[in-house]
Short mmCIF file of C-alpha atoms and ligand atoms in Angstrom, two decimals:
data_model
loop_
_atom_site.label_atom_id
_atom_site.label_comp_id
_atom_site.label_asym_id
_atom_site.label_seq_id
_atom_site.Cartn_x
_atom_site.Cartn_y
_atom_site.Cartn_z
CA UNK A 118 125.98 46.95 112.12
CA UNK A 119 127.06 50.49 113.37
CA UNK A 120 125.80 52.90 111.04
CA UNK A 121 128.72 55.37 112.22
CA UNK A 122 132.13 55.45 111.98
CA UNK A 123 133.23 57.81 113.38
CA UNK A 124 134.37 61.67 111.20
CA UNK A 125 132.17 60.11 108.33
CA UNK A 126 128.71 60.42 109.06
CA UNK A 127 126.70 61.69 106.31
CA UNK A 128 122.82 63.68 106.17
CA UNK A 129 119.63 62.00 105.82
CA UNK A 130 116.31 62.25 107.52
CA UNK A 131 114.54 62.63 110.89
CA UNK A 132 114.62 58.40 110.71
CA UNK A 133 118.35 58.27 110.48
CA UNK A 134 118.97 60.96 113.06
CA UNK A 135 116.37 58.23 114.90
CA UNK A 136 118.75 55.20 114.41
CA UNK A 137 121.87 57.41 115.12
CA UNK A 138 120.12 58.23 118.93
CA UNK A 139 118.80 54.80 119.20
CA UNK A 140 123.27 53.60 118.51
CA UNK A 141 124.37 56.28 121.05
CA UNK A 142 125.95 54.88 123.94
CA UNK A 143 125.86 58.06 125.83
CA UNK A 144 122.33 58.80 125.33
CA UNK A 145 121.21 57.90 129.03
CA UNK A 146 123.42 60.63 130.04
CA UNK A 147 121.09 63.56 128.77
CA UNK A 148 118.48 62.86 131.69
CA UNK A 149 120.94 64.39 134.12
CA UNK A 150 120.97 67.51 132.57
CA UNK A 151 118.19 70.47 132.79
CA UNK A 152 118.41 72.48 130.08
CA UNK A 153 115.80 75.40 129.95
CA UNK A 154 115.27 75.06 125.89
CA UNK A 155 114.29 72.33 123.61
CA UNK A 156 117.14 72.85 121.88
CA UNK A 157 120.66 73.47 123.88
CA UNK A 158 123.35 74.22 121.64
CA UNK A 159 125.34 76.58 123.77
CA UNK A 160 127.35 74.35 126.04
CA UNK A 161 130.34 75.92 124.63
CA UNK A 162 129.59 79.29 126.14
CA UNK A 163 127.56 78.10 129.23
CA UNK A 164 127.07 74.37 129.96
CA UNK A 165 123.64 73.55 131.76
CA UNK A 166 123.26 71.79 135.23
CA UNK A 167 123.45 68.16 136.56
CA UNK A 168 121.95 66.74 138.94
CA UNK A 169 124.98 65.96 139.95
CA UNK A 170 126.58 69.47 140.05
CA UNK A 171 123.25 70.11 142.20
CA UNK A 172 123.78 67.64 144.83
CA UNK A 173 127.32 69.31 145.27
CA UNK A 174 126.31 73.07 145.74
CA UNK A 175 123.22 71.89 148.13
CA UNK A 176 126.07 69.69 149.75
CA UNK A 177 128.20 72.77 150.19
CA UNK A 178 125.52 74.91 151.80
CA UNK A 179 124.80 72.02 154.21
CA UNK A 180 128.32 71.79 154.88
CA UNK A 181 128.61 75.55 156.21
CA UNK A 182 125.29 74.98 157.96
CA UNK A 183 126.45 72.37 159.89
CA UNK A 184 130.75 72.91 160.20
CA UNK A 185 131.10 76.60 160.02
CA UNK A 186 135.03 77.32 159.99
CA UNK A 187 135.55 73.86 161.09
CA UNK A 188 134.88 72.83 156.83
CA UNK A 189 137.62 73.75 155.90
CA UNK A 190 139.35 71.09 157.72
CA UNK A 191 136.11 68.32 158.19
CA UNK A 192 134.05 68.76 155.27
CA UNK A 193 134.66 65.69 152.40
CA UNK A 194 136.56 66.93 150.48
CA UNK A 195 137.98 69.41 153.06
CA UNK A 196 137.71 72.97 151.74
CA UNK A 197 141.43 73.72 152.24
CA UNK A 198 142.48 71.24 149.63
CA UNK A 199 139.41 71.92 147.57
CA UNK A 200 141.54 73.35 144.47
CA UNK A 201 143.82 70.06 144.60
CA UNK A 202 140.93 67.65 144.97
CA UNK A 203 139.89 68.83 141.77
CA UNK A 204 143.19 69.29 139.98
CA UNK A 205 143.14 65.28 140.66
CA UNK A 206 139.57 64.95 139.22
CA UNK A 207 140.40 67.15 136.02
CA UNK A 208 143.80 65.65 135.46
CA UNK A 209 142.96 62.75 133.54
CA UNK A 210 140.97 65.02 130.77
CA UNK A 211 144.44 67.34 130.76
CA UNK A 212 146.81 64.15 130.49
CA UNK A 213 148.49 65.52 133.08
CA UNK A 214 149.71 64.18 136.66
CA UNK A 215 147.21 65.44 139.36
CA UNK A 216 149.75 67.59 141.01
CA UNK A 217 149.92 69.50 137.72
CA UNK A 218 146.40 70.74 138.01
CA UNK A 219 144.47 72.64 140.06
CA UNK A 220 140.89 74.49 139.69
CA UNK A 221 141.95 78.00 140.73
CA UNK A 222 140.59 81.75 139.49
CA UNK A 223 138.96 82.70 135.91
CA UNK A 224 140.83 81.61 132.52
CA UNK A 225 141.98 85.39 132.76
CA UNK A 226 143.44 85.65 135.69
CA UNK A 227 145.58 82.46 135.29
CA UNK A 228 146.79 84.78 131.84
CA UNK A 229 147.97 87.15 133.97
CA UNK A 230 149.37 84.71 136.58
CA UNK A 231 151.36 82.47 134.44
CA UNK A 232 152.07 84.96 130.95
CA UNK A 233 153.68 86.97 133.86
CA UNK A 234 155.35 84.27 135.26
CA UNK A 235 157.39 82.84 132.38
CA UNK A 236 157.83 86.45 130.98
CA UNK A 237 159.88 86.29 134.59
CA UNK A 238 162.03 83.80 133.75
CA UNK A 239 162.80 84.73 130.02
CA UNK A 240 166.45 86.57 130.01
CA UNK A 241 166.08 88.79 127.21
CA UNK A 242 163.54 87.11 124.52
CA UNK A 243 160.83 88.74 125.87
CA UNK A 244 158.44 88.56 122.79
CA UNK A 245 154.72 86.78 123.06
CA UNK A 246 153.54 84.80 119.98
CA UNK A 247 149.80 84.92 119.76
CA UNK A 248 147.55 85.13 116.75
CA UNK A 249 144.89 87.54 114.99
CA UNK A 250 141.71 85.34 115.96
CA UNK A 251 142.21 84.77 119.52
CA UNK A 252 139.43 85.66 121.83
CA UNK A 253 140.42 89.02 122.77
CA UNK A 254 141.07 88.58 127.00
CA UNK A 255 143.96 86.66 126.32
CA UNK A 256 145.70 89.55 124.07
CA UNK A 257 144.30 91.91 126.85
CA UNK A 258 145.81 90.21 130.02
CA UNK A 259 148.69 89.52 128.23
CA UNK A 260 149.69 92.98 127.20
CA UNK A 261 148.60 94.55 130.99
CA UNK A 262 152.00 91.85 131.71
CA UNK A 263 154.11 93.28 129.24
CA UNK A 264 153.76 96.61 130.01
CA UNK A 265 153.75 96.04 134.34
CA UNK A 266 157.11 95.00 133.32
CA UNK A 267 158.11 98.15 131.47
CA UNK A 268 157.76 96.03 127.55
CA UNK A 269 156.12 97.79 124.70
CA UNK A 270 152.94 95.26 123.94
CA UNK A 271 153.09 96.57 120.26
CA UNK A 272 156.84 95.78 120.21
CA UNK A 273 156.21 92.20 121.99
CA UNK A 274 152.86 90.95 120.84
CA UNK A 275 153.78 88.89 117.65
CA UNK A 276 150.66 88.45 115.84
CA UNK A 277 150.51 85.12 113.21
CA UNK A 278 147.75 86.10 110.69
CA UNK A 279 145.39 84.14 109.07
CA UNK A 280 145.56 83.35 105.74
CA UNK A 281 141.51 82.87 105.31
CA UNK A 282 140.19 84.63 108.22
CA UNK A 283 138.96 81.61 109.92
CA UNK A 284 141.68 79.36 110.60
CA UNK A 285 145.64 79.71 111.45
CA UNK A 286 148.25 77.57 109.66
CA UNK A 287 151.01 75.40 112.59
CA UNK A 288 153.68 76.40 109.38
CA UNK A 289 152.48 79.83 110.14
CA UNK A 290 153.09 79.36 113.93
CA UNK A 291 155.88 78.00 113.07
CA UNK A 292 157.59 80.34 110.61
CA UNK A 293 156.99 83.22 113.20
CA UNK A 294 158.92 81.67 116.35
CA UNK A 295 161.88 84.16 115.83
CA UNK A 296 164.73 82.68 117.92
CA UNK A 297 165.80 86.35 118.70
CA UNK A 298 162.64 87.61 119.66
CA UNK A 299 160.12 85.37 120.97
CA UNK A 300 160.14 83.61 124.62
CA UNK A 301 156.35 82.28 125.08
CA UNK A 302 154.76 81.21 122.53
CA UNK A 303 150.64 81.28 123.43
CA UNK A 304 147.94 79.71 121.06
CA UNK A 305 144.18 78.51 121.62
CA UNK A 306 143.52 74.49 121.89
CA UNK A 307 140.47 75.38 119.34
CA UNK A 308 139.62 78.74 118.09
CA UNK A 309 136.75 80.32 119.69
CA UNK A 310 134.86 81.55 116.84
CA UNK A 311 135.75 78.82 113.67
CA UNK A 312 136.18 75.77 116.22
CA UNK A 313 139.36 75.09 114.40
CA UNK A 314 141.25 72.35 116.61
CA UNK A 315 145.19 73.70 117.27
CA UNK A 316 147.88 70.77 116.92
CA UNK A 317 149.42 71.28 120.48
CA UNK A 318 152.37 68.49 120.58
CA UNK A 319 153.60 70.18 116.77
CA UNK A 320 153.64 73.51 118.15
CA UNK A 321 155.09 72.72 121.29
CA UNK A 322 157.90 70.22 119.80
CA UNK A 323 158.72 73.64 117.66
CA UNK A 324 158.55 75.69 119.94
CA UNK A 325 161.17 74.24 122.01
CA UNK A 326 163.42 73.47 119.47
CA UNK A 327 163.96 76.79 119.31
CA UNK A 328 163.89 77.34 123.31
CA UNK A 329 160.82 79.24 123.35
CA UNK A 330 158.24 78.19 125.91
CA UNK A 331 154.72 76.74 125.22
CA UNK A 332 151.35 77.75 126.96
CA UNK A 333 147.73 77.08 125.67
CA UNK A 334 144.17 78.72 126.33
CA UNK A 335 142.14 75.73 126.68
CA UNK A 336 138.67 77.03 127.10
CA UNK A 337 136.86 75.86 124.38
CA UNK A 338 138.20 71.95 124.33
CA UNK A 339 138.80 70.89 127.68
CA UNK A 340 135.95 68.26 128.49
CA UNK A 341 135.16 67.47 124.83
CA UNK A 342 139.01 66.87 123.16
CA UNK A 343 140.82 64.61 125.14
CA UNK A 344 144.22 66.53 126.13
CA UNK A 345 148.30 64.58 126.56
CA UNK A 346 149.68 67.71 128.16
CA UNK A 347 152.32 65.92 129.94
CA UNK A 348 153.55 64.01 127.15
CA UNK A 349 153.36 66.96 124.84
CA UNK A 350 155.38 68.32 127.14
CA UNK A 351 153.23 71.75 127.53
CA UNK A 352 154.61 74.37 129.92
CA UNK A 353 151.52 75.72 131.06
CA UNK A 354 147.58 75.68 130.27
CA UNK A 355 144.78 77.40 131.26
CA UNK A 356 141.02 77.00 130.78
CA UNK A 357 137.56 77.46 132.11
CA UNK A 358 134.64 74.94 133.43
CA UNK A 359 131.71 76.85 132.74
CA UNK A 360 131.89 75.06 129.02
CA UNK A 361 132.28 71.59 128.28
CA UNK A 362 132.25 70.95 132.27
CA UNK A 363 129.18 71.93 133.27
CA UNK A 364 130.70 73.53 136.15
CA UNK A 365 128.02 76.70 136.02
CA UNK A 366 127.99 80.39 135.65
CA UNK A 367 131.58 81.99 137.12
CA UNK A 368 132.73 78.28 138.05
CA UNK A 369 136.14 78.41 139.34
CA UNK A 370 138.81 78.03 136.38
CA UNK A 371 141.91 75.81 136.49
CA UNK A 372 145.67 74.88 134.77
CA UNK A 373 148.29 73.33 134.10
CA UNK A 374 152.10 73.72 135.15
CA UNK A 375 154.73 71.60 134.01
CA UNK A 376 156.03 69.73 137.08
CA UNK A 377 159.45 70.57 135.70
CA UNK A 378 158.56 74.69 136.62
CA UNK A 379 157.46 73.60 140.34
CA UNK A 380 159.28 75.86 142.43
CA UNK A 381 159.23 79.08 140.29
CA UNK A 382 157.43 81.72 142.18
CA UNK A 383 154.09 82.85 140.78
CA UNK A 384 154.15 86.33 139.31
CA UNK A 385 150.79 87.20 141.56
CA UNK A 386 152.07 85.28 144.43
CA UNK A 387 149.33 84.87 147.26
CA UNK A 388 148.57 82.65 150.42
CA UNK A 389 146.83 80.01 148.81
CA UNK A 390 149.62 79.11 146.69
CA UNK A 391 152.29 78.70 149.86
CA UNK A 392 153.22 75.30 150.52
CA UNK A 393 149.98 73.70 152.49
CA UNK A 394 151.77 72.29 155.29
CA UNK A 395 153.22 75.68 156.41
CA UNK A 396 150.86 78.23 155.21
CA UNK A 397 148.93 78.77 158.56
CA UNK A 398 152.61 79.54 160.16
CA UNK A 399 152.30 82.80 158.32
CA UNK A 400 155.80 83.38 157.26
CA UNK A 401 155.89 86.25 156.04
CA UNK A 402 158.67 84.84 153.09
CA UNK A 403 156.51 82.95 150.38
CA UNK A 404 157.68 79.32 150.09
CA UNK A 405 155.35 78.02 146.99
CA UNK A 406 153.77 74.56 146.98
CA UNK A 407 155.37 72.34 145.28
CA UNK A 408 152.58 71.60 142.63
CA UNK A 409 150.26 73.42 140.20
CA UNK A 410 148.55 74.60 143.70
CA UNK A 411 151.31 77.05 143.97
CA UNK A 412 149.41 79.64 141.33
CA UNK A 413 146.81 79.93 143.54
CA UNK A 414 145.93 83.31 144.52
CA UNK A 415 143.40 83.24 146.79
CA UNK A 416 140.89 81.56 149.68
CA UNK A 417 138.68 78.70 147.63
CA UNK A 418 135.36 79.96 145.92
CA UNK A 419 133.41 76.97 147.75
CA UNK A 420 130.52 77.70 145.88
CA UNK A 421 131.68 78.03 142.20
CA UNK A 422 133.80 74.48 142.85
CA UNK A 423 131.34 72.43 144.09
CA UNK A 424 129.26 72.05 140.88
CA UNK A 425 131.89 71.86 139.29
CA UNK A 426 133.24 68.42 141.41
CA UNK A 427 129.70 67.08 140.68
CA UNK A 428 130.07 67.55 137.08
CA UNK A 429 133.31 66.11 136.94
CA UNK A 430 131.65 62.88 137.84
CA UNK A 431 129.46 62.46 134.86
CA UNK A 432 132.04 63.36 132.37
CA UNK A 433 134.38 59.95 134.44
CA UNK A 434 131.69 58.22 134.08
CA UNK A 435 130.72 58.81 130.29
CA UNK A 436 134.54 58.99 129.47
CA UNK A 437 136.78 61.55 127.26
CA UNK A 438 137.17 59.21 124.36
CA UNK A 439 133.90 58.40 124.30
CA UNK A 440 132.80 62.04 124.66
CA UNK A 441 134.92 62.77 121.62
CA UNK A 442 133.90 60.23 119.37
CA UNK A 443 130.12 61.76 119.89
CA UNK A 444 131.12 65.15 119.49
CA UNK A 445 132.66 63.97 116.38
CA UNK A 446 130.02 62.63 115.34
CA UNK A 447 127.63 65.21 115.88
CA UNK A 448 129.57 67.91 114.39
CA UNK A 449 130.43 65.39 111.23
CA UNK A 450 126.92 65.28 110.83
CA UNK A 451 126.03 68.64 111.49
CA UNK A 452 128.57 69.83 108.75
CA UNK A 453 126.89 66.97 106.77
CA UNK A 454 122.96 68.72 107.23
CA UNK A 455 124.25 71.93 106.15
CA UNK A 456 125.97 70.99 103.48
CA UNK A 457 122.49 69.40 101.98
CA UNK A 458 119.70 71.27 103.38
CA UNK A 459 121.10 74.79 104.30
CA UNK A 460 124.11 75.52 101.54
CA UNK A 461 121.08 76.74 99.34
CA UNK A 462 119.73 79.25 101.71
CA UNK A 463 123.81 80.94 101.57
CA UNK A 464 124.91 78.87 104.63
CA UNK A 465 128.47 78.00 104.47
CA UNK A 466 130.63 76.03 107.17
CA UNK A 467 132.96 78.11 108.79
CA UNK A 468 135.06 74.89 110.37
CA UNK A 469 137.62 72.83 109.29
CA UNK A 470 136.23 69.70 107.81
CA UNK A 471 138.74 67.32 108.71
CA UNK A 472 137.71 65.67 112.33
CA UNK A 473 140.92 66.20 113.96
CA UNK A 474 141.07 69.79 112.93
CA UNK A 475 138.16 70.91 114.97
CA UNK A 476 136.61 70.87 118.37
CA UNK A 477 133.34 70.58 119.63
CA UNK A 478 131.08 73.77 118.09
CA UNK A 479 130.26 74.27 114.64
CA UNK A 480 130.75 77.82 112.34
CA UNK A 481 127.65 78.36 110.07
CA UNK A 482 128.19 81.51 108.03
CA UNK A 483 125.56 83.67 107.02
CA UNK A 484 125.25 87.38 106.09
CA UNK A 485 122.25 87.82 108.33
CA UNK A 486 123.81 85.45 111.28
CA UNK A 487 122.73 87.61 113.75
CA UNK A 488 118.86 88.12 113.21
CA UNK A 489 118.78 84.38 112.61
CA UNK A 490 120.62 83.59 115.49
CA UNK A 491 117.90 85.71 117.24
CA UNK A 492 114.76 83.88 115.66
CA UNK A 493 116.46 80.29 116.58
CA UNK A 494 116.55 81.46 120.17
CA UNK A 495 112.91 82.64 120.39
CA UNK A 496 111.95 79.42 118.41
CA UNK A 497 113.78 77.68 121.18
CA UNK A 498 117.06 76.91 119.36
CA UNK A 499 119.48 78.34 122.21
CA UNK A 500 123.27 79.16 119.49
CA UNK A 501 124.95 82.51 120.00
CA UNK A 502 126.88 84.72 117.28
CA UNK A 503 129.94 85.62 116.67
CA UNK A 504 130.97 88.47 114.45
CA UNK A 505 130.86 89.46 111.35
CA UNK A 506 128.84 86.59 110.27
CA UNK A 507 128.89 83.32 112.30
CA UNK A 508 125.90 81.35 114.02
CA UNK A 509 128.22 79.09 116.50
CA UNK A 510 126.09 75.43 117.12
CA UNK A 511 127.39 73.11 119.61
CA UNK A 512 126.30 69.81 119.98
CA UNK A 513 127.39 68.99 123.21
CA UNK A 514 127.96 65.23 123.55
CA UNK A 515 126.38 64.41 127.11
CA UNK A 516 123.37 66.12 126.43
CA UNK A 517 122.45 66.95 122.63
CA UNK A 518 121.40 63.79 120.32
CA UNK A 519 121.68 63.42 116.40
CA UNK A 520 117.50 64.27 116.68
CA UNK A 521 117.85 67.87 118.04
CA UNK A 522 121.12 68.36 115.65
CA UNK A 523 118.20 67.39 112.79
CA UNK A 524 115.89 69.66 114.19
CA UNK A 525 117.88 72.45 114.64
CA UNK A 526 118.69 72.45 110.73
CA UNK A 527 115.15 72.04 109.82
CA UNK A 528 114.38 75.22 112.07
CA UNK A 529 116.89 76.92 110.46
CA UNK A 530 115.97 76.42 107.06
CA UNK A 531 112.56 77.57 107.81
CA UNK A 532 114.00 80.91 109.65
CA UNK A 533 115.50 81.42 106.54
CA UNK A 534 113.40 80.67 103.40
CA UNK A 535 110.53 82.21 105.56
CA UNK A 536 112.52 85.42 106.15
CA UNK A 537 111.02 85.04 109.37
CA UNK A 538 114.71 87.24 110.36
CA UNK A 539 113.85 89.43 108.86
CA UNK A 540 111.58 90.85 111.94
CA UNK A 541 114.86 91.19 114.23
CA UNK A 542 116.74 94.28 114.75
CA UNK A 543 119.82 94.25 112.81
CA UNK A 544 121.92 95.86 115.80
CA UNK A 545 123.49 93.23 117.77
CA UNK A 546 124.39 94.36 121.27
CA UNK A 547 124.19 92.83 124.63
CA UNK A 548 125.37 89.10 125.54
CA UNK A 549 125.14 87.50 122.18
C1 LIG B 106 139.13 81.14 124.46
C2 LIG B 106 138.63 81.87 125.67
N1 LIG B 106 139.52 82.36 126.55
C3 LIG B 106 139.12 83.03 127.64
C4 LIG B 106 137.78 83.28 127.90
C5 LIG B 106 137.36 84.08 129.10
O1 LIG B 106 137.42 83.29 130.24
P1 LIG B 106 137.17 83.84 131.73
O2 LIG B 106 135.84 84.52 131.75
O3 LIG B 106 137.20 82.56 132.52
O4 LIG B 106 138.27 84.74 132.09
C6 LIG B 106 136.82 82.76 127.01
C7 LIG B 106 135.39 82.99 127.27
O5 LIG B 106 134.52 82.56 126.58
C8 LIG B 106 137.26 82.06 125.87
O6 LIG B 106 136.39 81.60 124.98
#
């Protein structure tokens, strides 16, 4: 019998992480990767390469060996529809239709793209409801919008606050949609710091009940939570596939538009977003593309979409539902190990405990989170930190088994009963 079920899987030893491995029907999926530690728990800030995502890059660099110009017509997939061709492949993890998507720019820029495109169409409403735990470039791109269109950010920023400084209530979201004020409302899929897993179709459904539209940052879920955008009815999305998709360091971003906002023209309008089959007639009038494509800014970024379109692959093959019930596994039984072995040494769990409340990383607070965080990378044990007090563990599903989740803890608890931390600098600074 399956020892899991899934959202319920409790501690035990190095044998049961064993059996756990020896159950995991992804587990062949881990010899694709290279990951330069022993223990890789940072796919949530930088995923590691496939061979897959390999293949694709040295494909690319053969293809402008050998076509020149000529790829962006005659290379498979041509380079012109490059964006698209991925929109199609990332569609099915959005829950979207593939003309909604389309890889394009940095999770920031798409901010500024789209923020600035529905504060466009919003008559007089022109307040933004975001919240106190955000990860700060969203609040930064979307204030540079607000005031580019002559808006006070510290008059149209609503804030929701957090009632425990780790987590944000939908009641709270809700409560603060003032139908007078606010036009956009703009929330995180998960948090970026507590993992806490937003409840998009609530939000949305309230959001335009009270005719206020509904964007998400999707960064830190997309290829690990399984997404209905299109049912939800989003308006926008946007997110990045240097995470969960493997797509490497700088990969190209992507969203989401509602096909019911096709037409609108982008707030940075720019030649790669005119429709296709005119845009080398060079009109000097912008005509958008009737898709997603249509926030495009600018020429393809061959080289930071190709992994990315090899990546893609593994995570079709492996499956979103499937990727989620690991993750939820791993993190159930990474909340689990602390819980038993690290509680004693101060540890506390920083992420909601209920499966459907969180993503794919794990919060472990700690007053000394930082030097530890430091000894578990030169021990091998790649996390990062997160201020004040957070070591951030991710047990990314293609690539990190229940064994290495075990380990990890043990390492830990020897870090700290050892007060082997206590070594490290107490200054953090730098890429953390
Ligand atoms: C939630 C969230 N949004 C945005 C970003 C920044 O994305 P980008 O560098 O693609 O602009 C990050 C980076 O980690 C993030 O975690």
């Amino acid at each position: 019998m399956d020892e899991r079920t899934s959202g319920d899987v409790e501690a035990g030893g190095v044998e049961r992480a064993r059996r756990l491995d020896e159950q995991d029907r992804l587990c062949e999926f881990a010899g694709r990767f290279d990951t330069p530690d022993d223990l890789y728990l940072d796919g949530n800030s930088l995923g590691p390469i496939s061979d897959s995502a390999e293949t694709r890059l040295e494909e690319a660099v053969e293809q402008w060996r050998s076509f020149g110009i000529k790829g962006w017509s005659d290379a498979e997939p041509p380079w012109f529809w490059y964006g698209e061709r991925l929109g199609e492949q990332l569609a099915p993890l959005l829950g979207a239709s593939p003309e909604e998507c389309v890889a394009t720019g940095t999770t920031t820029t798409n901010i500024h793209t789209l923020i600035g495109t529905f504060l466009d169409k919003l008559d007089e409403r022109t307040g933004i409801l975001v919240n106190e735990l955000d990860f700060p470039t969203d609040h930064y791109a979307i204030r540079a919008q607000l005031r580019q269109r002559g808006l006070d950010p510290d008059e149209n920023l609503h804030l929701v606050e957090s009632r425990d400084g780790r987590t944000i209530e939908t009641e709270d979201i809700v409560a603060a949609m003032d139908e007078h004020e606010v036009g956009i409302v703009f929330m995180p899929s998960v948090l970026y710091r507590s993992g806490q897993l937003f409840d998009i179709e609530t939000i949305t459904r309230e959001a335009h009940d009270r005719d206020i539209y509904a964007g998400f940052d999707l960064a830190h879920s997309v290829g690990v939570v399984p997404h209905q955008l299109s049912e939800d009815d989003v308006d926008f999305a946007v997110w990045c596939s240097y995470k969960y998709l493997n797509g490497g360091p700088g990969a190209v971003g992507g969203l989401y538009v509602n096909e019911r906002h096709f037409g609108t023209v982008p707030a940075l309008a720019g030649w790669w977003g005119h429709e296709k089959e005119t845009q080398f007639d060079m009109n000097l009038e912008f005509t958008p593309a009737e898709s997603a494509g249509a926030w495009q800014i600018t020429a393809v970024p061959l080289f930071s979409s190709a992994p990315l379109l090899g990546a893609l692959d593994l995570h079709h093959e492996a499956g979103i539902d499937a990727i989620r019930e690991k993750s939820v596994d791993l993190t159930s039984y990474l909340i689990s190990l602390v819980d038993e072995e690290l509680s004693t040494y101060g540890c506390e769990v920083g992420t909601p405990r209920e499966p459907d409340r969180r993503g794919g990383h794990v919060a472990i607070e700690h007053p000394e989170a930082y030097r530890i965080s430091q000894a578990l990378r030169d021990r091998g044990a790649v996390v990062d930190f997160r201020q004040p007090n957070v070591v951030r563990v991710c047990p990314a599903p293609l690539y990190v088994g229940f064994e290495e989740v075990w380990e990890f803890v043990q390492l830990t608890a020897d870090i700290i009963e050892d007060g082997i931390y206590e070594s490290y600098e107490e200054d953090p600074s730098g890429v953390t």
